[in-house]
PDB file of C-alpha atoms in Angstrom:
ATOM      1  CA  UNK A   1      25.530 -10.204 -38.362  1.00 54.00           C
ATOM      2  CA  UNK A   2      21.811  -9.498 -37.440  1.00 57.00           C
ATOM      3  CA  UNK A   3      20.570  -9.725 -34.345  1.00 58.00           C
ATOM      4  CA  UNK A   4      17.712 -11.319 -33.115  1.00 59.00           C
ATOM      5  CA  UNK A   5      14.804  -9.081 -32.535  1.00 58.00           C
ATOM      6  CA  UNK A   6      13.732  -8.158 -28.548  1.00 54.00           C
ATOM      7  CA  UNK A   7      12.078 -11.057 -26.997  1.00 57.00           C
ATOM      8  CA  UNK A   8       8.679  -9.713 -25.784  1.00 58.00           C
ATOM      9  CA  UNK A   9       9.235 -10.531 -22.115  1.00 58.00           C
ATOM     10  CA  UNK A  10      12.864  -9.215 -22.325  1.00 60.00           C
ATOM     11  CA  UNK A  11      10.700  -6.057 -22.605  1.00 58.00           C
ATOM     12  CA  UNK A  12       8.394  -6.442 -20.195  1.00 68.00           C
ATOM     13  CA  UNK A  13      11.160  -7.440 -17.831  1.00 76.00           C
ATOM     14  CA  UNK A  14      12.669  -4.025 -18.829  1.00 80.00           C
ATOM     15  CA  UNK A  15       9.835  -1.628 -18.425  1.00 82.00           C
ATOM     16  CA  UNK A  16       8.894  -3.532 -15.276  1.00 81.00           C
ATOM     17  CA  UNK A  17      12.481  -2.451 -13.757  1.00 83.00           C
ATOM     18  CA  UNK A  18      11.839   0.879 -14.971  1.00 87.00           C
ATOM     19  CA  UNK A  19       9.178   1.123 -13.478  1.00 85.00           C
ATOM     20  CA  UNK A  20      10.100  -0.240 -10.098  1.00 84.00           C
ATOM     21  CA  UNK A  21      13.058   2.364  -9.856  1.00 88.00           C
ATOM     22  CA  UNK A  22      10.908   5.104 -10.979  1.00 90.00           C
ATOM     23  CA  UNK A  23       9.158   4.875  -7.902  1.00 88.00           C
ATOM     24  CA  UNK A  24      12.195   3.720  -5.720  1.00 86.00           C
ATOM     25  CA  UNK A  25      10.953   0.078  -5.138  1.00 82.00           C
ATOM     26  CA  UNK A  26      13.227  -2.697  -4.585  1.00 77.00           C
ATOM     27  CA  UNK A  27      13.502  -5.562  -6.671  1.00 71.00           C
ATOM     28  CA  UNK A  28      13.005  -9.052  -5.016  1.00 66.00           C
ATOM     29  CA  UNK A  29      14.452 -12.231  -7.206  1.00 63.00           C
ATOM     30  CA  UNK A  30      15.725 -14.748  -5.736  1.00 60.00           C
ATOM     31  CA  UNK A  31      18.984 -16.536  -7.268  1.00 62.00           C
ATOM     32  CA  UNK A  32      18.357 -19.942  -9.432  1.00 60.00           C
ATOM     33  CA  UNK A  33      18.235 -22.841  -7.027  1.00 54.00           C
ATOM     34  CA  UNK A  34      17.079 -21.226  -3.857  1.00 56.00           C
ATOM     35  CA  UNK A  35      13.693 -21.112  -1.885  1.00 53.00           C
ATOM     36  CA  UNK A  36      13.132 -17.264  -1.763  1.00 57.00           C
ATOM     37  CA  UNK A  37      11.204 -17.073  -4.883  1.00 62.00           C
ATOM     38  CA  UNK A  38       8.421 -19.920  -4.041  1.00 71.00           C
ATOM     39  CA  UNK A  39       8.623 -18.418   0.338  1.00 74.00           C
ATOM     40  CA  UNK A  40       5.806 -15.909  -0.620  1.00 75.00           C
ATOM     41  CA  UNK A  41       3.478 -18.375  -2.185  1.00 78.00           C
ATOM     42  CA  UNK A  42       3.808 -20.918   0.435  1.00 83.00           C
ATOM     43  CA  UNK A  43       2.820 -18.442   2.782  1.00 86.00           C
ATOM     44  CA  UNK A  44       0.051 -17.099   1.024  1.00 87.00           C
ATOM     45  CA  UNK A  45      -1.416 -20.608   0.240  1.00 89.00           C
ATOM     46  CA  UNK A  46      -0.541 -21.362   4.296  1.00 91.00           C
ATOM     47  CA  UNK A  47      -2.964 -18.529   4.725  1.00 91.00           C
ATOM     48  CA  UNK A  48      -5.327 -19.518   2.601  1.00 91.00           C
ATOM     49  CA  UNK A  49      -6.225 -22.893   3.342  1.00 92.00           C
ATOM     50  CA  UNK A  50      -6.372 -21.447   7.516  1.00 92.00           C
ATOM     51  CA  UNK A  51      -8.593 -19.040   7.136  1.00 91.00           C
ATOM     52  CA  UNK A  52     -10.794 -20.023   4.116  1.00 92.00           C
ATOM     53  CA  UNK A  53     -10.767 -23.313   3.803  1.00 89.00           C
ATOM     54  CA  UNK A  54      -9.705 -25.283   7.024  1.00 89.00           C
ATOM     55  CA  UNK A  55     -12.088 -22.185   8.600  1.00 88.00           C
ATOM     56  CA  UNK A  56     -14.929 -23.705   6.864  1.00 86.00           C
ATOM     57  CA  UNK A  57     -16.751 -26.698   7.208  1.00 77.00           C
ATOM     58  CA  UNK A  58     -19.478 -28.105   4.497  1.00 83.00           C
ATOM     59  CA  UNK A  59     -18.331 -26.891   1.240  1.00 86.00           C
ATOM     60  CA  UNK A  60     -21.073 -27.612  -1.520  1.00 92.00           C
ATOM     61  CA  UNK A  61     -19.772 -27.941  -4.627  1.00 93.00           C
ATOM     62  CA  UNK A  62     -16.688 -26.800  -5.944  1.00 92.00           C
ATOM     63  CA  UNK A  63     -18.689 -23.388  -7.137  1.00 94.00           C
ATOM     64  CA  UNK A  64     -19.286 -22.368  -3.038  1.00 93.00           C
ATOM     65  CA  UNK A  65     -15.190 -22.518  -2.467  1.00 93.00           C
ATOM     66  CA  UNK A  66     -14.931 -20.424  -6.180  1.00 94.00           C
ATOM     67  CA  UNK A  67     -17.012 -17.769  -5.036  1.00 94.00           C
ATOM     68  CA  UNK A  68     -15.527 -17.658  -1.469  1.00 94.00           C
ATOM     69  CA  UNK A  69     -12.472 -17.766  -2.844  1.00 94.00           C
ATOM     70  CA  UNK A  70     -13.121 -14.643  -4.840  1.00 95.00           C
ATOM     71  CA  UNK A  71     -14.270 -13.209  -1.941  1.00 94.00           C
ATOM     72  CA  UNK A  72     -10.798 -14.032   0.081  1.00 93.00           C
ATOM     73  CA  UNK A  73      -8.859 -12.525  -2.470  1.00 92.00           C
ATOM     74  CA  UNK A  74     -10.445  -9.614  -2.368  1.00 92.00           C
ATOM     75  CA  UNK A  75     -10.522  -9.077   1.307  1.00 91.00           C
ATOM     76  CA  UNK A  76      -6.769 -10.076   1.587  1.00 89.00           C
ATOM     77  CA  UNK A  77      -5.473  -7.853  -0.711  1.00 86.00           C
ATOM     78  CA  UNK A  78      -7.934  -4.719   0.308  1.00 86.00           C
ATOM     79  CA  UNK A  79      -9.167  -5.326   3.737  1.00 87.00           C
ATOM     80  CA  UNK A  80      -6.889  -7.704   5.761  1.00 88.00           C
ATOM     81  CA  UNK A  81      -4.119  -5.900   7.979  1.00 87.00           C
ATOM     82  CA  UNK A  82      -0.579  -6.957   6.985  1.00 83.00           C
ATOM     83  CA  UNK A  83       2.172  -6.517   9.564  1.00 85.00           C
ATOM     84  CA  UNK A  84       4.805  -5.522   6.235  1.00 80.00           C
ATOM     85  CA  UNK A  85       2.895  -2.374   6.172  1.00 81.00           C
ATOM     86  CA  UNK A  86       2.665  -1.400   9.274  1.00 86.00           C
ATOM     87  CA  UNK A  87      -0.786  -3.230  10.503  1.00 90.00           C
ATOM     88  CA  UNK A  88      -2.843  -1.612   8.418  1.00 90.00           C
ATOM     89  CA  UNK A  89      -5.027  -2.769   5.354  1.00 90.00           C
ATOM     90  CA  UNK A  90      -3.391  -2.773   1.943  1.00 87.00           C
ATOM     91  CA  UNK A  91      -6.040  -0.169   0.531  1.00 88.00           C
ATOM     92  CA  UNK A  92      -5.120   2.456   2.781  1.00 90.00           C
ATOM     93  CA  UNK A  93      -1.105   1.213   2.682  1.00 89.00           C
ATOM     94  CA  UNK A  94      -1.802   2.010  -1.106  1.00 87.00           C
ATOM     95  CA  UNK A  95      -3.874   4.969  -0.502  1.00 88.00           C
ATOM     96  CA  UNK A  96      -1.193   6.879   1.755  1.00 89.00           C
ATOM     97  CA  UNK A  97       1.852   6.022  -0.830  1.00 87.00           C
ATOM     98  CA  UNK A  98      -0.097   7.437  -3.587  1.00 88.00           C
ATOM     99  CA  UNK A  99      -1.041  10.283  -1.688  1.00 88.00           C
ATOM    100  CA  UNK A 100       2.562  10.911  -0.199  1.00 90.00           C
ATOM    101  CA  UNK A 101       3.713  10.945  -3.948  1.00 87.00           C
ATOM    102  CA  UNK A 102       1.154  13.011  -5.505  1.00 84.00           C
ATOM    103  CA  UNK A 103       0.331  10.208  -7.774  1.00 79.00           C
ATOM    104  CA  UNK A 104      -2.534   7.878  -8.236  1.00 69.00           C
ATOM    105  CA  UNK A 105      -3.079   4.491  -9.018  1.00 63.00           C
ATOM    106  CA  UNK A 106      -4.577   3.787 -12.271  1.00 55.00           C
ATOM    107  CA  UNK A 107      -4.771   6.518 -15.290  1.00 46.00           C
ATOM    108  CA  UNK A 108      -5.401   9.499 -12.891  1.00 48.00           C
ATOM    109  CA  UNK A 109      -7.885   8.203 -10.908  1.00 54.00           C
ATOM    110  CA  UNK A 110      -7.923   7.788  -7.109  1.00 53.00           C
ATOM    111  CA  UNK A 111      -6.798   4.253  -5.546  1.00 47.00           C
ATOM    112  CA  UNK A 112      -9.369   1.123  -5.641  1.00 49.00           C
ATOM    113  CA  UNK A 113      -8.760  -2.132  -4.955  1.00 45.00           C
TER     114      UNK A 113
END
């Protein structure tokens, strides 16, 4: 009997939990049917819409809240302080675990965000 051939993202899946326990992160998936899963992204939206666009009065045009959305982004995930690690900005959060390992982030370079 043949077997059907590896579904791409039955790979992916695999190398991403490789990856994961290479450097000794936990997995988070919630179980089919619960709210865990969809928590994060409420929050983050929650976020989002205080301190981008409820924050802001007089939008434009749809292009204004594209660009300051851009802009969000990349101060959230660089800049902001997040109390998961330990009040301090996700760039240096990322900065310290790389250094701490002796690894970097991308292809042997040093972290950027």
């Amino acid at each position: 009997m043949l077997r059907r051939p590896i579904e791409s993202a039955q790979y992916t899946a695999i190398r991403y939990a490789e990856r994961l326990d290479q450097i000794g992160a936990a997995r988070s998936v919630g179980s089919k049917g619960d709210s865990f899963d969809n928590a994060a992204a409420e929050s983050l939206n929650s976020l989002y819409k205080k301190e981008l666009i409820d924050f802001h009065s007089g939008w434009e045009n749809v292009m204004d809240v594209t660009i300051a959305t851009m802009e969000w982004v990349t101060w959230y995930n660089s800049e902001r302080i997040h109390s998961y690690c330990g009040n301090i900005p996700p760039r240096e959060y990322e900065e310290s675990f790389h250094r701490s390992r002796g690894t970097a982030t991308r292809a042997g370079q040093e972290p950027t965000i």
